[in-house]
Short mmCIF file of C-alpha atoms and ligand atoms in Angstrom, two decimals:
data_model
loop_
_atom_site.label_atom_id
_atom_site.label_comp_id
_atom_site.label_asym_id
_atom_site.label_seq_id
_atom_site.Cartn_x
_atom_site.Cartn_y
_atom_site.Cartn_z
CA MET A 150 128.08 73.15 146.97
CA THR A 151 129.50 76.54 147.73
CA ALA A 152 132.70 77.41 145.86
CA LEU A 153 135.73 78.90 147.57
CA THR A 154 138.17 81.37 146.03
CA LEU A 155 141.13 83.25 147.41
CA SER A 156 140.83 86.74 146.06
CA THR A 157 143.69 88.88 144.82
CA ALA A 158 141.38 91.85 144.39
CA GLY A 159 140.92 94.12 147.40
CA ALA A 160 137.69 94.39 149.34
CA ALA A 161 136.68 97.58 147.55
CA THR A 162 137.17 96.39 143.97
CA LEU A 163 135.81 92.85 144.25
CA ARG A 164 132.50 92.29 142.48
CA ALA A 165 130.17 90.52 144.88
CA ASP A 166 126.61 90.67 146.18
CA ALA A 167 127.85 91.50 149.64
CA LEU A 168 131.00 92.45 151.47
CA VAL A 169 131.47 90.81 154.87
CA VAL A 170 133.52 92.69 157.47
CA GLY A 171 134.33 91.99 161.09
CA VAL A 172 133.43 94.18 164.03
CA ALA A 173 134.83 93.55 167.50
CA GLN A 174 134.07 94.80 170.98
CA GLY A 175 136.66 97.46 171.83
CA ALA A 176 137.18 99.24 175.15
CA LYS A 177 135.17 102.24 173.93
CA GLY A 178 132.63 100.58 171.66
CA PRO A 179 132.72 98.63 168.42
CA VAL A 180 135.92 98.58 166.36
CA VAL A 181 136.30 97.57 162.74
CA ALA A 182 138.50 94.49 162.51
CA PRO A 183 141.59 94.36 160.27
CA GLY A 184 140.89 93.35 156.68
CA ALA A 185 138.15 95.95 156.26
CA GLU A 186 140.39 99.07 156.00
CA ALA A 187 139.28 99.83 152.44
CA VAL A 188 135.65 99.47 153.47
CA ASP A 189 136.11 101.78 156.41
CA LYS A 190 137.81 104.28 154.11
CA ALA A 191 134.80 104.23 151.76
CA PHE A 192 132.69 105.15 154.79
CA GLY A 193 134.99 108.09 155.40
CA GLY A 194 136.71 106.28 158.27
CA LYS A 195 133.43 106.30 160.19
CA LEU A 196 132.31 102.67 159.80
CA ALA A 197 132.66 101.90 163.52
CA GLY A 198 130.54 104.93 164.37
CA VAL A 199 127.90 104.04 161.77
CA LEU A 200 127.74 100.52 163.18
CA GLU A 201 127.43 101.80 166.73
CA THR A 202 124.59 104.10 165.66
CA LEU A 203 122.86 101.06 164.17
CA GLY A 204 123.14 99.33 167.53
CA ALA A 205 126.11 97.07 166.80
CA SER A 206 128.50 96.24 169.62
CA GLY A 207 130.73 93.60 168.00
CA ALA A 208 129.34 90.78 170.13
CA GLU A 209 129.64 87.24 168.85
CA GLY A 210 126.66 86.18 166.74
CA GLU A 211 125.69 89.76 165.89
CA LEU A 212 124.95 90.70 162.28
CA THR A 213 124.36 94.17 160.89
CA LYS A 214 123.44 94.85 157.25
CA LEU A 215 124.05 98.25 155.76
CA PRO A 216 123.95 99.73 152.27
CA SER A 217 127.36 100.13 150.69
CA ALA A 218 129.27 103.37 150.29
CA ASP A 219 130.70 105.03 147.16
CA GLY A 220 133.84 103.35 145.93
CA LEU A 221 132.79 99.84 146.91
CA LYS A 222 131.71 97.40 144.19
CA ALA A 223 129.45 95.32 146.44
CA PRO A 224 126.00 96.86 147.07
CA VAL A 225 125.70 95.63 150.66
CA VAL A 226 128.04 95.48 153.64
CA ILE A 227 127.47 92.85 156.30
CA ALA A 228 129.23 93.41 159.62
CA VAL A 229 129.55 90.32 161.81
CA GLY A 230 130.53 90.31 165.47
CA LEU A 231 133.87 88.81 166.50
CA GLY A 232 133.49 89.22 170.26
CA ALA A 233 136.14 90.95 172.36
CA ALA A 234 138.90 92.58 170.31
CA PRO A 235 142.29 90.94 170.97
CA GLU A 236 144.97 92.85 172.86
CA LYS A 237 147.21 95.08 170.77
CA ASP A 238 149.01 92.93 168.13
CA GLY A 239 147.08 89.88 169.31
CA ALA A 240 145.37 87.58 166.81
CA TYR A 241 141.70 86.84 166.47
CA ASP A 242 140.69 83.46 167.83
CA ALA A 243 140.12 80.88 165.06
CA GLU A 244 136.74 79.85 166.44
CA ALA A 245 135.58 83.50 166.57
CA LEU A 246 136.47 83.85 162.87
CA ARG A 247 134.83 80.53 162.02
CA ARG A 248 131.59 81.46 163.76
CA ALA A 249 131.47 85.00 162.38
CA ALA A 250 132.01 83.70 158.83
CA GLY A 251 129.27 81.14 159.49
CA VAL A 252 126.81 83.79 160.70
CA ALA A 253 127.41 85.78 157.51
CA ALA A 254 127.15 82.75 155.23
CA ARG A 255 123.82 81.75 156.78
CA ALA A 256 122.44 85.23 156.17
CA LEU A 257 123.56 85.09 152.55
CA THR A 258 121.38 82.15 151.52
CA GLY A 259 120.32 82.66 147.91
CA SER A 260 123.16 85.08 147.04
CA LYS A 261 125.63 84.32 144.26
CA LYS A 262 128.87 85.61 145.71
CA ALA A 263 130.13 87.23 148.87
CA ALA A 264 133.53 88.69 149.68
CA PHE A 265 134.77 87.94 153.19
CA ALA A 266 137.07 90.74 154.34
CA LEU A 267 137.78 89.39 157.82
CA PRO A 268 141.17 89.55 159.57
CA VAL A 269 143.76 87.36 157.82
CA GLU A 270 147.21 87.20 159.40
CA ALA A 271 148.21 83.60 158.85
CA ALA A 272 147.11 80.51 156.93
CA GLU A 273 145.11 79.39 159.99
CA ASP A 274 142.89 82.44 159.57
CA VAL A 275 142.24 81.54 155.93
CA ALA A 276 141.30 78.05 157.10
CA ALA A 277 138.98 79.31 159.84
CA ILE A 278 137.16 81.80 157.59
CA ALA A 279 136.81 79.23 154.79
CA GLU A 280 135.58 76.50 157.15
CA GLY A 281 133.10 78.78 158.89
CA ALA A 282 131.72 80.15 155.62
CA LEU A 283 131.41 76.77 153.89
CA LEU A 284 129.83 75.14 156.95
CA GLY A 285 127.52 78.10 157.55
CA ALA A 286 126.37 78.02 153.91
CA TYR A 287 125.03 74.50 154.36
CA SER A 288 121.41 73.87 153.58
CA PHE A 289 119.36 70.70 153.31
CA ALA A 290 116.64 71.12 150.73
CA ALA A 291 116.46 67.60 149.29
CA TYR A 292 112.99 67.09 150.72
CA ARG A 293 111.49 70.49 149.91
CA GLN A 294 108.96 70.74 147.15
CA ASN A 295 110.27 73.15 144.49
CA GLY A 296 108.73 76.58 144.60
CA LYS A 297 107.70 76.48 148.23
CA ASP A 298 108.73 79.55 150.14
CA ALA A 299 111.25 77.89 152.46
CA LYS A 300 114.52 79.72 153.07
CA ASP A 301 116.68 76.74 152.16
CA VAL A 302 115.03 76.36 148.75
CA LYS A 303 116.81 79.54 147.65
CA GLY A 304 119.99 77.48 147.76
CA PRO A 305 123.23 78.12 149.59
CA LEU A 306 125.54 81.04 148.97
CA GLY A 307 127.22 80.30 145.62
CA GLU A 308 130.75 81.54 146.16
CA VAL A 309 132.88 82.57 149.10
CA ALA A 310 135.80 84.83 148.19
CA VAL A 311 138.34 85.20 150.98
CA VAL A 312 139.88 88.66 150.77
CA GLY A 313 143.40 89.12 152.09
CA ALA A 314 144.37 85.51 151.45
CA LYS A 315 147.17 85.01 148.97
CA PRO A 316 146.33 82.47 146.26
CA ARG A 317 150.02 82.06 145.40
CA ASP A 318 151.09 81.47 149.00
CA LYS A 319 151.59 77.73 149.48
CA ALA A 320 150.33 77.67 153.06
CA HIS A 321 147.26 79.74 152.22
CA LYS A 322 146.46 77.50 149.25
CA ALA A 323 146.87 74.33 151.30
CA ALA A 324 144.69 75.76 154.08
CA ALA A 325 141.96 76.57 151.59
CA GLU A 326 142.11 73.14 149.95
CA ARG A 327 141.96 71.42 153.33
CA ALA A 328 139.01 73.58 154.37
CA VAL A 329 137.10 72.70 151.20
CA ALA A 330 137.63 68.94 151.61
CA LEU A 331 136.81 69.06 155.30
CA ALA A 332 133.70 71.22 154.95
CA GLU A 333 132.36 69.22 152.00
CA GLU A 334 132.68 65.98 153.96
CA ILE A 335 131.20 67.50 157.13
CA ASN A 336 128.29 68.72 155.03
CA ARG A 337 127.96 65.25 153.57
CA ALA A 338 127.81 63.81 157.09
CA ARG A 339 125.11 66.37 157.90
CA ASP A 340 123.16 65.28 154.82
CA LEU A 341 123.33 61.65 155.96
CA VAL A 342 122.10 62.56 159.44
CA ASN A 343 119.30 64.72 158.05
CA THR A 344 118.15 62.13 155.51
CA PRO A 345 114.95 60.59 156.89
CA PRO A 346 115.14 57.00 158.05
CA ASN A 347 112.68 55.78 155.41
CA ASP A 348 115.41 56.54 152.89
CA LEU A 349 118.56 56.02 154.96
CA PHE A 350 118.80 52.50 156.36
CA PRO A 351 121.78 50.16 156.67
CA GLU A 352 121.72 48.96 153.07
CA SER A 353 121.35 52.44 151.56
CA PHE A 354 124.01 53.89 153.89
CA ALA A 355 126.37 51.08 152.83
CA ALA A 356 125.67 51.93 149.18
CA VAL A 357 126.64 55.56 149.80
CA ALA A 358 129.89 54.39 151.41
CA THR A 359 130.63 52.03 148.53
CA ALA A 360 130.14 54.80 145.97
CA ALA A 361 132.32 57.23 147.91
CA GLY A 362 135.00 54.57 148.24
CA LYS A 363 135.14 54.19 144.46
CA GLU A 364 135.38 57.92 144.01
CA HIS A 365 138.20 58.44 146.50
CA GLY A 366 140.27 55.26 146.20
CA ILE A 367 139.10 53.82 149.52
CA LYS A 368 138.63 50.07 149.77
CA VAL A 369 135.10 49.32 150.97
CA GLN A 370 133.81 45.97 152.19
CA VAL A 371 130.22 45.40 153.24
CA LEU A 372 129.09 42.50 155.40
CA ASP A 373 125.36 41.96 154.87
CA GLU A 374 123.12 40.04 157.27
CA LYS A 375 124.11 36.69 155.73
CA ALA A 376 127.82 37.41 156.16
CA LEU A 377 127.17 38.74 159.68
CA ALA A 378 125.33 35.52 160.59
CA LYS A 379 128.17 33.44 159.17
CA GLY A 380 130.67 35.48 161.18
CA ASN A 381 128.68 35.32 164.46
CA TYR A 382 128.15 39.04 164.84
CA GLY A 383 125.54 38.60 167.56
CA GLY A 384 125.41 42.26 168.55
CA LEU A 385 124.68 43.66 165.09
CA LEU A 386 122.26 40.84 164.33
CA GLY A 387 120.45 41.10 167.66
CA VAL A 388 119.84 44.82 167.27
CA GLY A 389 118.91 44.57 163.59
CA GLN A 390 116.62 41.56 163.69
CA GLY A 391 113.43 43.49 164.47
CA SER A 392 113.67 45.58 161.30
CA VAL A 393 112.73 44.83 157.69
CA HIS A 394 116.08 46.46 156.87
CA GLY A 395 118.90 44.10 157.81
CA PRO A 396 122.10 45.27 159.54
CA ARG A 397 125.44 45.89 157.82
CA LEU A 398 129.04 46.20 158.91
CA VAL A 399 130.96 48.43 156.53
CA LYS A 400 134.73 48.64 156.47
CA LEU A 401 136.40 51.58 154.73
CA ALA A 402 140.15 51.28 154.38
CA TYR A 403 142.22 54.27 153.34
CA THR A 404 145.88 53.34 153.10
CA HIS A 405 149.00 55.33 152.34
CA PRO A 406 152.04 53.48 150.97
CA LYS A 407 154.39 55.28 153.38
CA ALA A 408 152.12 55.16 156.43
CA GLU A 409 153.72 54.17 159.70
CA LYS A 410 150.56 54.10 161.79
CA THR A 411 147.04 52.79 161.49
CA LEU A 412 144.10 54.51 163.10
CA ALA A 413 140.80 52.64 163.41
CA LEU A 414 137.58 54.66 163.69
CA VAL A 415 134.36 52.96 164.72
CA GLY A 416 130.97 54.65 164.32
CA LYS A 417 127.57 53.87 165.81
CA GLY A 418 125.20 53.71 162.86
CA ILE A 419 121.68 53.15 164.15
CA THR A 420 119.77 54.56 161.20
CA TYR A 421 116.71 54.81 163.43
CA ASP A 422 116.46 54.16 167.14
CA SER A 423 112.87 53.49 168.21
CA GLY A 424 114.19 51.79 171.33
CA GLY A 425 112.99 48.41 170.08
CA ILE A 426 110.73 46.39 172.40
CA SER A 427 111.84 48.78 175.18
CA LEU A 428 110.12 51.38 173.02
CA LYS A 429 110.95 55.01 173.57
CA PRO A 430 108.01 57.14 174.70
CA ALA A 431 106.53 59.71 172.33
CA GLY A 432 108.66 62.81 172.42
CA HIS A 433 111.88 60.82 172.52
CA ASN A 434 111.99 59.29 169.07
CA GLU A 435 111.25 62.17 166.66
CA THR A 436 114.94 62.96 166.25
CA MET A 437 116.28 59.43 166.42
CA LYS A 438 117.28 59.43 162.77
CA CYS A 439 120.37 61.13 164.22
CA ASP A 440 121.50 57.90 165.87
CA MET A 441 123.86 57.15 162.98
CA ALA A 442 125.77 60.41 163.42
CA GLY A 443 128.81 58.56 164.77
CA ALA A 444 128.99 56.41 161.65
CA ALA A 445 128.49 59.49 159.48
CA ALA A 446 131.37 61.24 161.27
CA VAL A 447 133.66 58.25 160.82
CA PHE A 448 132.72 57.98 157.16
CA ALA A 449 133.39 61.69 156.60
CA ALA A 450 136.73 61.50 158.42
CA VAL A 451 137.99 58.57 156.35
CA VAL A 452 137.00 60.27 153.10
CA THR A 453 138.64 63.52 154.20
CA ALA A 454 141.85 61.67 155.11
CA ALA A 455 141.82 60.13 151.63
CA ARG A 456 141.13 63.43 149.89
CA LEU A 457 144.00 65.05 151.79
CA GLY A 458 146.29 62.07 151.09
CA LEU A 459 147.37 61.87 154.73
CA LYS A 460 150.40 59.70 155.45
CA VAL A 461 148.54 57.37 157.79
CA ASN A 462 146.24 54.38 157.33
CA VAL A 463 142.71 55.13 158.45
CA THR A 464 140.19 52.33 158.72
CA GLY A 465 136.55 53.18 159.30
CA TRP A 466 134.02 50.72 160.67
CA LEU A 467 130.35 51.60 160.31
CA ALA A 468 128.13 49.50 162.59
CA LEU A 469 124.76 49.87 160.85
CA ALA A 470 121.39 48.62 162.07
CA GLU A 471 117.83 49.83 162.52
CA ASN A 472 116.45 49.34 166.04
CA MET A 473 112.76 48.46 165.67
CA PRO A 474 110.14 46.58 167.68
CA SER A 475 108.46 43.65 165.94
CA GLY A 476 107.67 39.97 166.36
CA SER A 477 111.21 39.16 165.33
CA ALA A 478 112.89 41.78 167.53
CA THR A 479 115.26 41.01 170.40
CA ARG A 480 113.36 40.90 173.71
CA PRO A 481 114.51 42.23 177.06
CA GLY A 482 115.82 39.02 178.62
CA ASP A 483 117.41 37.61 175.47
CA VAL A 484 121.09 36.68 175.60
CA LEU A 485 123.26 37.52 172.61
CA ARG A 486 126.53 35.83 171.78
CA MET A 487 128.73 38.65 170.53
CA TYR A 488 131.40 38.55 167.81
CA SER A 489 134.04 38.48 170.56
CA GLY A 490 132.44 35.34 172.03
CA LYS A 491 131.28 37.15 175.15
CA THR A 492 127.58 36.79 176.02
CA VAL A 493 125.34 39.78 176.78
CA GLU A 494 121.99 39.74 178.52
CA VAL A 495 119.86 42.40 176.88
CA LEU A 496 117.95 44.02 179.71
CA ASN A 497 116.92 47.04 177.70
CA THR A 498 116.70 46.93 173.91
CA ASP A 499 117.13 50.72 173.89
CA ALA A 500 120.75 50.28 174.99
CA GLU A 501 121.48 49.05 171.45
CA GLY A 502 124.38 51.26 170.45
CA ARG A 503 126.84 49.49 172.72
CA LEU A 504 125.78 46.14 171.21
CA VAL A 505 126.56 47.05 167.60
CA LEU A 506 129.72 48.89 168.67
CA ALA A 507 130.92 45.89 170.67
CA ASP A 508 131.03 43.75 167.53
CA ALA A 509 132.70 46.47 165.48
CA LEU A 510 135.25 47.26 168.21
CA TRP A 511 136.25 43.60 168.50
CA LYS A 512 136.50 43.27 164.72
CA ALA A 513 138.59 46.45 164.52
CA SER A 514 140.81 45.16 167.34
CA GLU A 515 141.65 41.99 165.41
CA GLU A 516 143.62 44.09 162.94
CA LYS A 517 145.77 45.46 165.79
CA PRO A 518 145.59 49.15 164.89
CA ASP A 519 147.76 51.64 166.80
CA ALA A 520 144.63 53.21 168.25
CA ILE A 521 140.85 52.91 168.05
CA VAL A 522 138.42 55.79 168.46
CA ASP A 523 134.71 55.13 168.49
CA VAL A 524 132.12 57.85 167.98
CA ALA A 525 128.53 57.38 169.08
CA THR A 526 125.28 59.11 170.00
CA LEU A 527 125.36 56.68 172.88
CA THR A 528 123.57 57.97 175.98
CA GLY A 529 121.01 60.49 177.11
CA ALA A 530 123.02 60.60 180.33
CA MET A 531 125.89 62.31 178.51
CA VAL A 532 123.49 65.00 177.30
CA LEU A 533 122.31 65.53 180.88
CA ALA A 534 125.92 65.79 182.04
CA LEU A 535 127.42 67.99 179.34
CA GLY A 536 124.54 69.67 177.54
CA ASN A 537 123.88 69.97 173.84
CA ARG A 538 127.17 71.30 172.54
CA THR A 539 129.85 69.24 174.27
CA PHE A 540 130.84 65.64 173.66
CA GLY A 541 132.31 63.40 176.34
CA VAL A 542 135.69 61.73 175.90
CA MET A 543 136.50 58.46 177.66
CA ALA A 544 139.58 56.32 177.16
CA ASN A 545 141.64 53.45 178.50
CA ASP A 546 144.68 55.73 178.39
CA ASP A 547 144.88 59.08 180.19
CA ALA A 548 147.33 60.66 177.75
CA PHE A 549 145.22 59.67 174.75
CA ARG A 550 142.08 61.10 176.35
CA THR A 551 143.91 64.35 177.06
CA SER A 552 145.23 64.49 173.49
CA ILE A 553 141.77 64.09 172.03
CA HIS A 554 140.33 66.75 174.30
CA GLU A 555 143.13 69.13 173.28
CA ILE A 556 142.76 68.33 169.59
CA ALA A 557 139.02 69.01 169.79
CA ASP A 558 139.78 72.34 171.43
CA GLU A 559 142.26 73.21 168.72
CA VAL A 560 139.74 72.59 165.91
CA GLY A 561 136.88 74.40 167.65
CA GLU A 562 134.87 71.44 168.95
CA GLN A 563 133.69 71.44 172.57
CA SER A 564 134.55 68.26 174.48
CA TRP A 565 135.24 67.20 178.04
CA PRO A 566 137.19 64.29 179.56
CA MET A 567 135.04 61.83 181.49
CA PRO A 568 136.14 59.13 183.95
CA MET A 569 135.55 55.40 183.80
CA PRO A 570 134.93 54.54 187.48
CA ALA A 571 135.67 50.81 187.93
CA GLU A 572 133.00 50.38 190.63
CA LEU A 573 130.26 50.94 188.03
CA ARG A 574 131.14 47.64 186.33
CA LYS A 575 129.38 45.47 188.89
CA GLY A 576 126.04 47.08 188.04
CA MET A 577 126.28 45.24 184.71
CA ASP A 578 126.76 41.82 186.32
CA SER A 579 124.21 39.39 184.91
CA PRO A 580 122.88 36.24 186.57
CA VAL A 581 122.92 34.41 183.23
CA ALA A 582 125.44 36.02 180.89
CA ASP A 583 128.97 37.49 181.00
CA ILE A 584 127.60 41.01 181.16
CA ALA A 585 124.28 42.87 180.89
CA ASN A 586 123.77 45.76 178.47
CA MET A 587 122.57 48.03 181.26
CA GLY A 588 123.84 48.98 184.67
CA GLU A 589 123.29 51.71 187.21
CA ARG A 590 121.25 54.67 185.97
CA MET A 591 123.53 57.16 187.72
CA GLY A 592 126.55 57.84 185.54
CA GLY A 593 124.84 56.10 182.60
CA GLY A 594 127.27 57.55 180.07
CA LEU A 595 130.22 56.17 182.01
CA VAL A 596 128.52 52.78 182.39
CA ALA A 597 128.20 52.63 178.60
CA GLY A 598 131.91 53.42 178.27
CA LEU A 599 132.80 50.63 180.68
CA PHE A 600 130.69 48.23 178.62
CA LEU A 601 132.48 49.18 175.39
CA GLN A 602 135.89 48.83 177.00
CA GLU A 603 135.27 45.09 177.44
CA PHE A 604 135.18 44.71 173.67
CA VAL A 605 138.46 46.48 172.95
CA GLY A 606 141.35 44.12 172.26
CA GLU A 607 144.04 43.71 174.90
CA GLY A 608 146.72 46.38 174.82
CA ILE A 609 145.06 48.62 172.23
CA THR A 610 144.80 52.32 172.96
CA TRP A 611 141.15 53.30 172.73
CA ALA A 612 138.96 56.34 173.17
CA HIS A 613 135.20 56.74 173.08
CA LEU A 614 133.44 59.96 172.06
CA ASP A 615 129.81 60.22 173.18
CA ILE A 616 128.36 62.83 170.83
CA ALA A 617 124.69 62.37 171.85
CA GLY A 618 124.49 66.08 172.76
CA PRO A 619 126.17 67.90 169.88
CA ALA A 620 125.37 65.53 166.97
CA PHE A 621 121.93 66.98 166.31
CA HIS A 622 121.05 70.62 166.84
CA GLU A 623 117.39 71.30 167.61
CA SER A 624 117.30 74.97 168.57
CA ALA A 625 118.05 78.06 166.48
CA PRO A 626 121.15 77.95 164.26
CA TYR A 627 124.23 79.76 165.56
CA GLY A 628 127.67 80.47 164.11
CA TYR A 629 128.24 77.83 161.43
CA THR A 630 125.94 75.31 163.12
CA PRO A 631 122.62 74.69 161.38
CA LYS A 632 119.50 73.02 162.70
CA GLY A 633 119.69 69.23 162.42
CA GLY A 634 122.85 67.23 161.74
CA THR A 635 126.00 69.10 162.72
CA GLY A 636 128.88 66.87 161.63
CA SER A 637 130.10 66.71 165.22
CA ALA A 638 133.51 65.05 165.78
CA VAL A 639 134.63 65.07 162.12
CA ARG A 640 137.11 67.91 162.63
CA THR A 641 138.51 66.23 165.73
CA LEU A 642 138.93 62.89 163.94
CA VAL A 643 140.60 64.48 160.92
CA ARG A 644 143.05 66.42 163.07
CA LEU A 645 143.76 63.26 165.04
CA ALA A 646 144.58 61.50 161.77
CA GLU A 647 146.85 64.39 160.74
CA ARG A 648 148.62 64.34 164.10
CA THR A 649 149.07 60.58 163.83
CA ALA A 650 150.45 61.01 160.30
CA ASP A 651 152.92 63.59 161.60
CA GLY A 652 154.06 61.19 164.31
CA ASP A 653 152.90 63.58 167.05
CA LEU A 654 151.07 60.91 169.01
CA GLY A 655 152.55 57.92 170.77
N1 LIG B 829 120.43 56.72 170.95
C1 LIG B 829 120.18 56.73 172.35
C2 LIG B 829 120.92 57.86 173.08
C3 LIG B 829 120.56 59.27 172.69
C4 LIG B 829 119.74 60.01 173.52
C5 LIG B 829 121.11 59.89 171.60
C6 LIG B 829 119.44 61.32 173.21
C7 LIG B 829 120.80 61.19 171.27
C8 LIG B 829 119.97 61.91 172.09
C9 LIG B 829 120.62 55.41 172.96
O1 LIG B 829 120.53 54.30 172.15
C10 LIG B 829 119.76 55.14 174.16
O2 LIG B 829 118.60 54.97 173.97
N2 LIG B 829 120.36 55.09 175.34
C11 LIG B 829 119.66 54.83 176.53
C12 LIG B 829 120.45 53.81 177.31
C13 LIG B 829 119.72 53.27 178.51
C14 LIG B 829 118.52 52.45 178.08
C15 LIG B 829 120.68 52.45 179.32
C16 LIG B 829 119.55 56.15 177.29
O3 LIG B 829 120.50 56.94 177.26
O4 LIG B 829 118.51 56.40 177.85
MN1 LIG B 830 118.61 53.44 172.16
ZN1 LIG B 831 120.65 54.65 170.16
#
């Protein structure tokens, strides 16, 4: 894990393997961003010109390495693009800082220490730089054979020193501590998503949650397949019955003695989605270890809330099952009796996420929380609609949906509000059961949302985040986003918990 320090030493005098500075797009070419004045001075005030000569423009995602100048302790300077320079006296956008810090941290794999001399005006800038650097430094090398020449084997950047932050400033210190907790838990969620499904299955995921609960004072309860059968959890059992690894429902309860509100978070935790008897075709199941990313996000959010000691109760529900075809698997045509009592005709065993979530949503509803948010890699349709970087937000309450979209924006996560058109419900009418698990193909993501809504308790505010697009990143890394698990939705959930603690919502 990468360490974070707030440095009192200036950029020039700090001992580090590299000095990271910001470069932005000015009206007449690249400009050196605030925070790097001492560095620019060491280059005789000509750093912007040197960068321009090297082809730098200051565009987002750009990285330029140059040898250091006399008077600087670090041997290398790394200039990262911040995009368009803000208007005079304007501040740099938090997400631009986060991404630039992430770009630098990724390039510094294998280094011991780097000094980040990016623009710091307020505590939010410290937070953004720290988050971006710690998230960008992430690597997943657990399955690499030692000594092989893979980049991630060199190990992540050892230490991030934020220059210009004030270690004795309360707000700066709090921002840094929050960033460390948040980034460590996001990186843990990424690890869970990246762990192959032969090692991560419901039982082993539950064991990870139990251990984390002990460490952070979170009460953890695990319902195994016996307990699920006793409790009539037909959705979890129906999805899990084709696998040698039985399903689990995990409850994580973080409570604060002075909390006034309780937030319930429900995560889809399909540790592998083969599609079941409605088997996915080749080409569609190679990445389906990511189908527990919702549960991983919920888990990470509860642990972060506990680490930050937020004044709100946060209950996490992980709906864990492995969706496999076998002689014991649920068949298309089977009818499941769900935990809520409702019956579901399973027309397609690949629409399994909504089945495990239905049980968890109903269970969560029984405790009458102030709000429920579920997070799920639920539909390919949402990926078609919104692409690979944006999650869809649905809700039974317009204001709540808007709040979540705004919160996501604030923390640098891309989301978009989606409707729940009532006319799509009839597509799920079943000739034998109360509802079918599939409806019209058009608007498939919205159909799934409508299905889930039927398993939310009366009068409870609820939102559904479909993270099928952004949960797993398959193309080249960018900003602080690596290949593989991303930790999508964790920052949104944590800020939602903070807002709820502050009494900002409802
Ligand atoms: N886990 C998938 C959705 C998914 C697709 C996640 C792509 C991440 C990337 C889900 O269980 C699924 O298979 N959904 C089906 C539903 C359909 C059968 C109604 C889908 O979207 O095709
Ligand atoms: Mn599926
Ligand atoms: Zn799935």
